[in-house]
Short mmCIF file of C-alpha atoms and ligand atoms in Angstrom, two decimals:
data_model
loop_
_atom_site.label_atom_id
_atom_site.label_comp_id
_atom_site.label_asym_id
_atom_site.label_seq_id
_atom_site.Cartn_x
_atom_site.Cartn_y
_atom_site.Cartn_z
CA MET S 115 0.00 0.00 0.00
CA SER S 116 1.35 3.40 -0.88
CA ALA S 117 0.90 6.68 0.92
CA GLY S 118 0.44 9.88 -1.05
CA ALA S 119 3.26 12.12 -2.18
CA PRO S 120 4.87 14.14 0.61
CA GLY S 121 3.09 17.36 1.33
CA THR S 122 -0.04 16.69 -0.70
CA GLY S 123 -2.23 15.96 2.32
CA GLU S 124 -4.43 13.93 0.02
CA THR S 125 -5.82 10.49 0.35
CA VAL S 126 -4.41 7.82 -1.92
CA ALA S 127 -6.20 4.48 -2.00
CA GLY S 128 -7.88 5.26 1.33
CA GLU S 129 -4.65 6.33 3.03
CA ALA S 130 -3.72 9.80 4.13
CA ALA S 131 -0.43 11.18 2.86
CA VAL S 132 2.02 13.33 4.76
CA PRO S 133 0.03 16.09 6.49
CA ARG S 134 0.55 19.49 4.88
CA HIS S 135 0.01 21.35 8.13
CA VAL S 136 0.87 20.02 11.59
CA ALA S 137 0.21 21.99 14.79
CA ILE S 138 1.63 21.11 18.19
CA ILE S 139 0.60 22.10 21.71
CA MET S 140 4.03 21.81 23.29
CA ASP S 141 2.98 21.02 26.84
CA GLY S 142 4.75 19.51 29.85
CA ASN S 143 7.93 21.55 30.29
CA GLY S 144 7.15 22.35 33.92
CA ARG S 145 6.41 18.74 34.84
CA TRP S 146 9.56 17.57 33.07
CA ALA S 147 11.64 19.96 35.18
CA LYS S 148 9.81 19.04 38.37
CA ARG S 149 10.51 15.34 37.85
CA LYS S 150 14.18 16.13 37.57
CA GLY S 151 14.14 18.46 40.59
CA LEU S 152 14.98 21.44 38.36
CA PRO S 153 13.42 24.91 38.09
CA ARG S 154 10.64 25.33 35.50
CA VAL S 155 12.92 27.40 33.28
CA ALA S 156 15.13 24.33 32.76
CA GLY S 157 12.10 22.56 31.28
CA HIS S 158 11.47 25.47 28.91
CA ARG S 159 15.14 25.44 27.85
CA GLU S 160 14.96 21.73 27.11
CA GLY S 161 11.65 22.33 25.34
CA ALA S 162 13.45 24.64 22.94
CA GLU S 163 15.80 21.79 22.03
CA ALA S 164 12.76 19.66 21.27
CA VAL S 165 11.61 22.43 18.91
CA ARG S 166 14.88 22.14 16.96
CA ARG S 167 14.51 18.37 16.63
CA THR S 168 10.88 18.62 15.59
CA LEU S 169 11.53 21.29 13.00
CA LYS S 170 14.24 19.16 11.43
CA ALA S 171 11.96 16.10 11.39
CA ALA S 172 9.15 18.13 9.82
CA VAL S 173 11.43 19.40 7.04
CA GLU S 174 12.67 15.86 6.38
CA ALA S 175 9.13 14.49 6.24
CA GLY S 176 8.01 17.08 3.69
CA VAL S 177 5.51 18.86 5.93
CA GLU S 178 4.66 22.28 4.48
CA CYS S 179 3.71 24.10 7.64
CA LEU S 180 4.45 23.55 11.32
CA THR S 181 2.49 25.64 13.83
CA LEU S 182 3.85 25.64 17.38
CA TYR S 183 1.93 26.87 20.42
CA ALA S 184 4.65 28.66 22.39
CA PHE S 185 2.72 31.10 24.57
CA SER S 186 -1.03 31.40 25.06
CA SER S 187 -3.09 34.50 25.80
CA GLU S 188 -3.72 32.89 29.19
CA ASN S 189 -0.06 32.20 29.98
CA TRP S 190 0.21 35.75 31.37
CA ARG S 191 -1.37 34.21 34.48
CA ARG S 192 2.01 32.67 35.30
CA SER S 193 4.49 34.31 37.65
CA GLU S 194 6.31 37.37 36.44
CA GLU S 195 9.53 35.41 36.82
CA GLU S 196 8.38 32.63 34.50
CA VAL S 197 7.09 35.07 31.88
CA THR S 198 10.41 36.93 31.98
CA ASP S 199 12.28 33.62 31.60
CA LEU S 200 10.14 32.66 28.61
CA LYS S 201 10.70 36.00 26.92
CA GLY S 202 14.44 35.71 27.53
CA LEU S 203 14.51 32.23 26.01
CA MET S 204 12.57 33.39 22.95
CA ARG S 205 15.11 36.13 22.37
CA PHE S 206 18.05 33.79 22.94
CA TYR S 207 16.84 31.11 20.56
CA LEU S 208 15.80 33.61 17.94
CA GLU S 209 19.33 35.03 17.93
CA ARG S 210 20.95 31.59 17.95
CA GLU S 211 18.78 29.90 15.34
CA LEU S 212 17.92 32.62 12.86
CA GLU S 213 20.92 32.14 10.56
CA GLU S 214 20.32 28.41 10.36
CA LEU S 215 16.59 28.78 9.82
CA ALA S 216 17.28 31.18 6.98
CA ARG S 217 19.88 28.86 5.48
CA GLU S 218 17.60 25.84 5.68
CA GLY S 219 14.83 27.59 3.77
CA VAL S 220 12.45 27.97 6.71
CA LYS S 221 9.97 30.82 6.55
CA LEU S 222 9.23 32.12 10.02
CA ARG S 223 5.89 33.73 10.79
CA PHE S 224 3.69 34.35 13.81
CA ILE S 225 0.09 34.24 14.93
CA GLY S 226 -1.29 35.79 18.11
CA GLU S 227 -0.40 39.23 19.42
CA PRO S 228 3.37 39.09 19.97
CA SER S 229 3.64 42.89 20.17
CA ALA S 230 2.54 42.47 23.81
CA PHE S 231 6.01 41.09 24.57
CA GLY S 232 7.40 44.61 24.27
CA PRO S 233 9.03 46.61 21.47
CA ASP S 234 12.45 44.94 21.72
CA LEU S 235 11.32 41.35 21.20
CA TRP S 236 8.57 42.41 18.81
CA GLU S 237 11.08 44.16 16.59
CA ARG S 238 13.38 41.12 16.55
CA LEU S 239 10.47 38.87 15.64
CA GLN S 240 9.46 41.13 12.77
CA LEU S 241 13.04 41.29 11.49
CA ALA S 242 13.29 37.50 11.64
CA ALA S 243 10.04 37.17 9.67
CA ALA S 244 11.27 39.67 7.09
CA LYS S 245 14.65 37.95 6.74
CA THR S 246 13.02 34.58 5.99
CA ALA S 247 10.01 35.85 4.05
CA ASP S 248 11.14 34.46 0.68
CA ASN S 249 11.93 30.96 1.95
CA ASP S 250 9.68 28.13 0.85
CA LYS S 251 10.94 24.85 2.27
CA LEU S 252 8.71 24.92 5.35
CA ILE S 253 6.63 27.55 7.12
CA LEU S 254 7.37 27.69 10.84
CA ASN S 255 4.37 29.45 12.31
CA VAL S 256 4.80 30.27 15.98
CA ALA S 257 1.77 31.09 18.13
CA LEU S 258 2.86 33.81 20.55
CA ASN S 259 0.39 35.39 22.94
CA TYR S 260 -2.18 33.46 20.91
CA GLY S 261 -5.75 32.63 21.89
CA SER S 262 -8.22 31.17 19.44
CA GLN S 263 -11.23 32.87 21.03
CA GLN S 264 -9.41 36.20 20.82
CA GLU S 265 -8.59 35.49 17.16
CA LEU S 266 -12.26 34.72 16.44
CA ALA S 267 -13.46 37.84 18.27
CA ARG S 268 -11.00 39.90 16.23
CA ALA S 269 -12.26 38.27 13.02
CA ALA S 270 -15.82 39.25 14.00
CA GLN S 271 -14.66 42.83 14.56
CA ILE S 272 -12.99 42.98 11.14
CA LEU S 273 -16.11 41.67 9.40
CA ALA S 274 -18.44 43.93 11.42
CA GLN S 275 -16.32 46.90 10.37
CA GLU S 276 -16.54 45.85 6.72
CA VAL S 277 -20.33 45.68 7.06
CA ALA S 278 -20.42 49.09 8.79
CA ASP S 279 -18.30 50.52 5.97
CA GLY S 280 -20.63 49.06 3.36
CA VAL S 281 -17.87 46.89 1.86
CA ILE S 282 -19.86 43.67 2.45
CA THR S 283 -23.37 42.74 3.62
CA PRO S 284 -24.06 40.38 6.57
CA GLU S 285 -25.01 37.69 4.03
CA ASP S 286 -21.48 37.81 2.62
CA ILE S 287 -20.15 36.37 5.87
CA SER S 288 -19.50 32.72 5.08
CA VAL S 289 -17.17 29.98 6.26
CA GLU S 290 -14.74 30.98 3.48
CA LYS S 291 -14.94 34.66 4.43
CA MET S 292 -14.24 33.82 8.07
CA GLY S 293 -11.21 31.80 7.01
CA GLU S 294 -9.89 34.82 5.13
CA VAL S 295 -9.86 37.06 8.18
CA LEU S 296 -8.24 34.60 10.55
CA GLN S 297 -4.50 34.83 11.14
CA THR S 298 -4.02 31.45 9.46
CA ALA S 299 -5.53 32.67 6.18
CA GLU S 300 -2.38 32.09 4.13
CA LEU S 301 -1.58 28.69 5.60
CA PRO S 302 -2.61 25.26 4.32
CA PRO S 303 -5.62 23.72 6.11
CA LEU S 304 -4.73 22.09 9.42
CA ASP S 305 -4.38 18.32 9.00
CA LEU S 306 -2.90 17.11 12.27
CA LEU S 307 -2.92 18.51 15.81
CA ILE S 308 -0.62 16.95 18.41
CA ARG S 309 -0.60 17.67 22.16
CA THR S 310 2.03 16.34 24.49
CA SER S 311 1.94 15.96 28.32
CA GLY S 312 -1.13 13.77 28.66
CA GLU S 313 -3.64 16.63 28.93
CA VAL S 314 -6.59 16.07 26.62
CA ARG S 315 -7.81 19.58 25.81
CA LEU S 316 -7.18 22.31 23.25
CA SER S 317 -6.45 25.16 25.69
CA ASN S 318 -7.76 27.86 23.31
CA PHE S 319 -5.64 26.72 20.35
CA LEU S 320 -6.85 26.76 16.70
CA LEU S 321 -10.49 26.01 17.58
CA TRP S 322 -11.83 26.98 14.16
CA GLN S 323 -8.93 25.51 12.21
CA SER S 324 -9.10 22.11 13.91
CA ALA S 325 -12.66 21.43 12.69
CA TYR S 326 -11.50 18.42 10.66
CA ALA S 327 -7.93 18.01 11.87
CA GLU S 328 -6.86 14.62 13.15
CA LEU S 329 -6.01 14.80 16.86
CA ILE S 330 -3.20 12.96 18.63
CA PHE S 331 -2.65 13.20 22.39
CA LEU S 332 0.64 11.84 23.71
CA ASP S 333 1.71 11.08 27.26
CA LEU S 334 5.25 12.26 26.50
CA LEU S 335 6.34 15.51 28.08
CA TRP S 336 7.37 18.10 25.48
CA PRO S 337 11.13 18.10 26.32
CA ASP S 338 11.15 14.35 25.61
CA PHE S 339 9.55 14.78 22.18
CA ASP S 340 11.83 13.79 19.31
CA LYS S 341 12.02 12.74 15.68
CA GLU S 342 10.83 9.24 16.52
CA ALA S 343 7.73 10.57 18.28
CA PHE S 344 7.04 12.93 15.40
CA ASN S 345 7.36 10.20 12.79
CA GLU S 346 5.20 7.90 14.88
CA ALA S 347 2.50 10.60 14.90
CA LEU S 348 2.82 10.95 11.13
CA SER S 349 2.37 7.24 10.67
CA GLN S 350 -0.70 7.25 12.94
CA PHE S 351 -2.05 10.07 10.81
CA ALA S 352 -1.35 8.08 7.65
CA GLY S 353 -3.39 5.21 9.05
CA ARG S 354 -6.47 7.31 9.77
CA GLN S 355 -9.33 7.53 7.38
CA ARG S 356 -10.53 11.09 7.01
CA ARG S 357 -14.14 11.45 5.95
CA PHE S 358 -14.95 15.15 6.23
CA GLY S 359 -18.58 14.23 6.84
CA GLY S 360 -18.79 11.98 3.77
CA ARG S 361 -19.15 8.25 3.90
C1 IPE V 1435 4.39 24.27 28.08
O1 IPE V 1435 4.82 23.66 29.25
C2 IPE V 1435 5.11 25.57 27.80
C3 IPE V 1435 4.30 26.77 27.96
C4 IPE V 1435 3.04 26.81 28.23
C5 IPE V 1435 4.98 28.03 27.76
P1 IPE V 1435 4.20 24.04 30.66
O2 IPE V 1435 5.00 25.16 31.24
O3 IPE V 1435 2.76 24.33 30.54
O4 IPE V 1435 4.45 22.72 31.46
P2 IPE V 1435 3.48 22.04 32.53
O5 IPE V 1435 2.16 21.87 31.88
O6 IPE V 1435 3.42 22.95 33.72
O7 IPE V 1435 4.13 20.74 32.82
C1 IPE V 1436 -1.06 25.40 26.43
O1 IPE V 1436 -0.49 24.84 27.56
C2 IPE V 1436 -0.22 26.56 25.95
C3 IPE V 1436 1.09 26.20 25.41
C4 IPE V 1436 1.57 25.01 25.26
C5 IPE V 1436 1.89 27.32 24.99
P1 IPE V 1436 -0.95 25.27 29.02
O2 IPE V 1436 -0.07 24.53 29.95
O3 IPE V 1436 -0.96 26.75 29.13
O4 IPE V 1436 -2.45 24.75 29.07
P2 IPE V 1436 -3.37 24.41 30.30
O5 IPE V 1436 -3.31 25.57 31.25
O6 IPE V 1436 -2.84 23.16 30.95
O7 IPE V 1436 -4.73 24.19 29.72
MG1 MG V 1437 1.10 23.15 30.70
#
């Protein structure tokens, strides 16, 4: 039995091919650190290494787009110390990895409201996106200060404004139109959503986009995630039969 061509996301002889778009809720850094008797920040640092491995595995597998949930709109509820640590790590890894990302053909982009991290980090993120804008090997889409409900409320505002301005009528608001005003508008449809850490919930991540995504929940903690786990998820995906409401 043959799977479809890499990156087509299509079904060949009843089998799903390589997913075009994979999203990951990278959860469990804190528990990983706790088990080792380390501070939470050590778990986040190790989590960043898991990001490197996963990105490499995604490129090798022929995935077109990888969306990573790095910081939720609700993660501001954490201690000031942890938020500061997370911001520091983002800056550190951005500096360290940018050259290689650019060289490997990765296009970096963001969803959420990363400007809330302050002008310094925000500027670096925008520069990194600009530097890699013409790359086309894989889109690395990082969700930073992202909340799906916030994204949907914002989409409603944009459409309401268009109605108020007379650009569209309420009847013009369709599923397609909604998709166009979400932050994921330019990305391929979401095929596979993975969450690590054993929690079985979406935590305000890609609620609209996951309508027909395949879901995989793993007991692994994010810092333990690796190429083998990623490829195992891809092969589970390949074995699923997607119906999209058909028979
Ligand atoms: C995920 O790991 C990383 C972020 C949310 C930034 P957690 O920090 O949520 O780890 P646990 O869930 O406490 O183990
Ligand atoms: C989801 O994990 C957010 C990220 C992985 C960035 P959380 O750890 O914040 O989710 P909850 O609080 O367990 O639902
Ligand atoms: Mg968590």
